Tab-separated table of C-alpha atoms in Angstrom:
chain	number	residue	atom	x	y	z
K	7	ASP	CA	84.811	-56.129	31.823
K	8	GLY	CA	84.984	-56.384	28.065
K	9	GLY	CA	82.308	-58.413	26.430
K	10	ILE	CA	78.858	-58.753	25.023
K	11	THR	CA	75.922	-58.077	27.280
K	12	GLN	CA	72.418	-59.248	26.544
K	13	SER	CA	69.354	-58.335	28.559
K	14	PRO	CA	67.035	-59.440	29.885
K	15	LYS	CA	68.137	-63.062	30.431
K	16	TYR	CA	64.573	-64.240	30.664
K	17	LEU	CA	61.531	-62.535	29.171
K	18	PHE	CA	57.879	-63.457	28.977
K	19	ARG	CA	55.663	-61.913	26.335
K	20	LYS	CA	51.938	-62.073	25.769
K	21	GLU	CA	50.792	-62.899	22.324
K	22	GLY	CA	50.291	-59.806	20.183
K	23	GLN	CA	52.999	-57.812	21.991
K	24	ASN	CA	56.273	-56.587	20.640
K	25	VAL	CA	59.393	-57.072	22.790
K	26	THR	CA	62.899	-55.740	22.368
K	27	LEU	CA	66.038	-57.604	23.359
K	28	SER	CA	69.067	-55.595	24.189
K	29	CYS	CA	72.642	-56.329	22.976
K	30	GLU	CA	75.584	-54.167	23.919
K	31	GLN	CA	79.294	-54.705	23.246
K	32	ASN	CA	82.360	-52.833	24.425
K	33	LEU	CA	84.773	-54.718	22.207
K	34	ASN	CA	84.883	-52.090	19.525
K	35	HIS	CA	83.579	-54.664	16.931
K	36	ASP	CA	82.216	-53.418	13.687
K	37	ALA	CA	79.950	-56.397	12.961
K	38	MET	CA	77.097	-57.524	15.092
K	39	TYR	CA	74.701	-60.473	14.715
K	40	TRP	CA	71.413	-61.920	16.023
K	41	TYR	CA	70.829	-65.682	15.969
K	42	ARG	CA	67.859	-67.746	17.077
K	43	GLN	CA	68.264	-71.202	18.642
K	44	ASP	CA	65.369	-73.580	19.139
K	45	PRO	CA	65.805	-76.445	21.747
K	46	GLY	CA	68.225	-79.111	20.455
K	47	GLN	CA	68.804	-77.198	17.300
K	48	GLY	CA	71.585	-75.156	15.699
K	49	LEU	CA	71.664	-71.404	15.290
K	50	ARG	CA	69.800	-69.594	12.563
K	51	LEU	CA	70.805	-66.031	11.534
K	52	ILE	CA	68.126	-63.376	11.926
K	53	TYR	CA	69.863	-60.112	11.081
K	54	TYR	CA	73.470	-58.862	10.916
K	55	SER	CA	75.102	-55.491	10.684
K	56	GLN	CA	78.542	-54.763	9.395
K	57	ILE	CA	78.557	-51.042	10.186
K	58	VAL	CA	76.566	-48.413	11.941
K	59	ASN	CA	73.230	-47.419	10.280
K	60	ASP	CA	73.372	-50.488	8.059
K	61	PHE	CA	72.041	-54.050	8.504
K	62	GLN	CA	70.995	-56.990	6.385
K	63	LYS	CA	68.409	-59.755	6.679
K	64	GLY	CA	69.572	-63.215	7.622
K	65	ASP	CA	67.878	-66.456	6.931
K	66	ILE	CA	64.782	-65.923	9.154
K	67	ALA	CA	64.213	-62.188	9.325
K	68	GLU	CA	60.426	-62.285	9.022
K	69	GLY	CA	58.705	-60.982	12.136
K	70	TYR	CA	61.892	-59.320	13.525
K	71	SER	CA	63.390	-55.855	13.245
K	72	VAL	CA	66.694	-54.278	14.271
K	73	SER	CA	68.469	-50.939	14.392
K	74	ARG	CA	72.148	-50.031	14.523
K	75	GLU	CA	72.296	-46.402	15.622
K	76	LYS	CA	75.433	-46.853	17.620
K	77	LYS	CA	78.481	-49.104	17.098
K	78	GLU	CA	78.113	-50.754	20.483
K	79	SER	CA	74.396	-51.468	20.388
K	80	PHE	CA	72.222	-53.763	18.226
K	81	PRO	CA	68.726	-54.275	19.666
K	82	LEU	CA	66.356	-56.872	18.261
K	83	THR	CA	62.611	-56.398	18.305
K	84	VAL	CA	60.457	-59.463	18.139
K	85	THR	CA	57.200	-58.213	16.671
K	86	SER	CA	53.738	-59.692	16.893
K	87	ALA	CA	54.152	-60.849	13.313
K	88	GLN	CA	56.601	-63.502	14.437
K	89	LYS	CA	54.365	-66.539	14.667
K	90	ASN	CA	56.558	-68.723	16.871
K	91	PRO	CA	58.808	-66.470	18.944
K	92	THR	CA	59.561	-68.779	21.904
K	93	ALA	CA	63.302	-69.449	21.552
K	94	PHE	CA	66.769	-68.672	22.910
K	95	TYR	CA	68.161	-65.529	21.224
K	96	LEU	CA	71.945	-65.004	20.879
K	97	CYS	CA	73.760	-61.814	19.975
K	98	ALA	CA	77.262	-61.916	18.617
K	99	SER	CA	79.857	-59.458	17.464
K	100	GLY	CA	83.168	-59.517	15.699
K	101	PRO	CA	85.752	-57.581	13.715
K	102	PHE	CA	85.013	-56.571	10.226
K	103	GLY	CA	85.753	-59.139	7.579
K	104	PRO	CA	84.955	-62.801	6.844
K	105	GLY	CA	88.272	-64.083	8.191
K	106	ASN	CA	87.534	-63.292	11.820
K	107	THR	CA	85.958	-65.023	14.805
K	108	ILE	CA	82.733	-63.823	16.235
K	109	TYR	CA	81.974	-63.757	19.995
K	110	PHE	CA	78.662	-64.461	21.673
K	111	GLY	CA	76.722	-63.052	24.538
K	112	GLU	CA	75.030	-65.258	27.124
K	113	GLY	CA	71.683	-65.261	25.384
K	114	SER	CA	68.135	-64.333	26.163
K	115	TRP	CA	65.279	-66.727	26.710
K	116	LEU	CA	61.966	-65.446	25.289
K	117	THR	CA	58.748	-67.259	26.161
K	118	VAL	CA	55.355	-66.358	24.790
K	119	VAL	CA	52.592	-66.938	27.319
L	82	SER	CA	72.155	-73.936	2.570
L	83	GLN	CA	75.733	-73.440	3.432
L	84	GLN	CA	75.360	-74.922	6.908
L	85	GLY	CA	77.775	-77.325	8.298
L	86	GLU	CA	76.304	-80.642	9.475
L	87	GLU	CA	77.888	-82.365	12.480
L	88	ASP	CA	78.097	-86.043	13.001
L	89	PRO	CA	77.254	-87.824	15.233
L	90	GLN	CA	74.346	-85.956	16.762
L	91	ALA	CA	75.211	-87.300	20.233
L	92	LEU	CA	78.315	-88.867	21.791
L	93	SER	CA	78.763	-90.494	25.192
L	94	ILE	CA	82.266	-91.371	26.412
L	95	GLN	CA	84.094	-92.200	29.507
L	96	GLU	CA	86.260	-89.621	31.260
L	97	GLY	CA	89.773	-89.913	29.883
L	98	GLU	CA	88.716	-91.179	26.476
L	99	ASN	CA	89.014	-89.160	23.258
L	100	ALA	CA	85.978	-87.683	21.504
L	101	THR	CA	85.852	-87.151	17.750
L	102	MET	CA	83.153	-85.302	15.886
L	103	ASN	CA	82.837	-84.390	12.244
L	104	CYS	CA	81.470	-81.582	10.184
L	105	SER	CA	80.606	-81.563	6.546
L	106	TYR	CA	79.725	-78.534	4.384
L	107	LYS	CA	78.511	-77.910	0.956
L	108	THR	CA	80.510	-75.137	-0.840
L	109	SER	CA	83.928	-73.419	-0.705
L	110	ILE	CA	84.610	-71.597	2.575
L	111	ASN	CA	86.908	-68.864	3.832
L	112	ASN	CA	87.162	-70.534	7.214
L	113	LEU	CA	85.557	-73.017	9.544
L	114	GLN	CA	85.159	-72.456	13.255
L	115	TRP	CA	84.271	-74.722	16.155
L	116	TYR	CA	82.269	-73.546	19.175
L	117	ARG	CA	81.195	-75.043	22.456
L	118	GLN	CA	77.919	-74.385	24.189
L	119	ASN	CA	77.101	-75.386	27.756
L	120	SER	CA	73.447	-75.920	28.440
L	121	GLY	CA	71.509	-72.607	28.406
L	122	ARG	CA	74.622	-70.541	27.806
L	123	GLY	CA	76.151	-68.615	24.969
L	124	LEU	CA	78.665	-70.058	22.560
L	125	VAL	CA	82.382	-70.114	23.323
L	126	HIS	CA	84.821	-70.016	20.431
L	127	LEU	CA	87.309	-72.837	20.370
L	128	ILE	CA	89.313	-72.828	17.093
L	129	LEU	CA	89.278	-71.122	13.707
L	130	ILE	CA	90.899	-72.938	10.806
L	131	ARG	CA	91.363	-71.204	7.492
L	132	SER	CA	90.719	-72.832	4.174
L	133	ASN	CA	94.510	-73.032	3.407
L	134	GLU	CA	95.306	-74.777	6.706
L	135	ARG	CA	94.953	-78.519	7.270
L	136	GLU	CA	95.383	-78.924	11.007
L	137	LYS	CA	95.360	-76.783	14.152
L	138	HIS	CA	95.826	-77.548	17.823
L	139	SER	CA	94.790	-75.784	20.919
L	140	GLY	CA	95.492	-77.511	24.225
L	141	ARG	CA	93.563	-80.784	24.189
L	142	LEU	CA	91.783	-79.873	20.941
L	143	ARG	CA	92.838	-80.887	17.500
L	144	VAL	CA	91.002	-79.705	14.347
L	145	THR	CA	91.549	-80.961	10.858
L	146	LEU	CA	90.202	-79.594	7.592
L	147	ASP	CA	89.929	-81.373	4.269
L	148	THR	CA	88.626	-79.006	1.705
L	149	SER	CA	88.637	-81.577	-1.063
L	150	LYS	CA	86.076	-83.567	0.966
L	151	LYS	CA	84.457	-80.457	2.417
L	152	SER	CA	84.831	-81.811	5.925
L	153	SER	CA	86.374	-81.051	9.231
L	154	SER	CA	86.903	-82.968	12.508
L	155	LEU	CA	87.259	-81.905	16.084
L	156	LEU	CA	89.139	-84.126	18.405
L	157	ILE	CA	89.074	-83.698	22.201
L	158	THR	CA	91.744	-85.760	23.864
L	159	ALA	CA	91.727	-87.056	27.475
L	160	SER	CA	88.116	-85.874	28.015
L	161	ARG	CA	86.960	-84.446	31.285
L	162	ALA	CA	83.492	-83.972	32.861
L	163	ALA	CA	83.804	-80.324	32.107
L	164	ASP	CA	83.903	-81.110	28.361
L	165	THR	CA	80.225	-82.148	28.514
L	166	ALA	CA	78.586	-79.688	26.194
L	167	SER	CA	77.243	-79.200	22.584
L	168	TYR	CA	79.839	-78.581	19.915
L	169	PHE	CA	79.033	-76.700	16.774
L	170	CYS	CA	80.934	-76.160	13.563
L	171	ALA	CA	80.346	-72.969	11.657
L	172	THR	CA	81.344	-72.082	8.166
L	173	ARG	CA	82.055	-68.769	6.624
L	174	TRP	CA	82.529	-67.931	2.976
L	175	SER	CA	82.699	-64.697	0.951
L	176	ASP	CA	80.195	-62.629	2.930
L	177	TYR	CA	79.898	-61.989	6.570
L	178	LYS	CA	77.483	-64.620	7.656
L	179	LEU	CA	78.555	-67.495	9.863
L	180	SER	CA	76.400	-70.514	9.350
L	181	PHE	CA	76.025	-73.197	12.087
L	182	GLY	CA	75.153	-76.876	12.032
L	183	ALA	CA	72.820	-78.552	14.523
L	184	GLY	CA	75.662	-79.602	16.806
L	185	THR	CA	77.040	-82.702	18.451
L	186	THR	CA	76.022	-83.207	22.070
L	187	VAL	CA	78.970	-84.727	24.064
L	188	THR	CA	78.397	-86.344	27.448
L	189	VAL	CA	81.467	-87.324	29.438
L	190	ARG	CA	80.762	-89.937	32.112
L	191	ALA	CA	82.730	-89.988	35.333
């Protein structure tokens, strides 16, 4: 099936640990994005990448890191520097260019315990 | 911030009624998009309307865009229980970021 796959769906992290969320797409999209959503809130952009080996910070990049070594993959690492990491994380991808739609994965729930 | 802001925050309607929600934004945009999110799920794209368009339809959905007022509306006609969800507008301008508002939560009562 074509689409965007995020894993794991649910993840628990102890304070002080780094955790990596996976995002894979087989839609041949150039651009990929990570958003964070807190309960009852909208989406805030963490990082985005328009092309392999290049990425830019979004509005709330502090405490997060990404890589884009392959076109189809855009993993997000939530580091111990992120003070309030409990949230719903959404990965998205889309064709290159601002005139296009972006498509979302099913999200990953991260809880710090 | 370039974020769209939806209004109202929450809407409760009877099945079969129409639901209207609005989105306002602050600066010139390339396009405006509407998404739906069911609880705990990812977002599903509904409609994209470009800055030079005034109205678009898709099934029971009708979107309008007024760039002079920097606002958009989403109308869902003949609502169904399955339309219960949160609806987000997202604006896109010259770069590649898509900025989202806080959403309108729609509840359709049987």
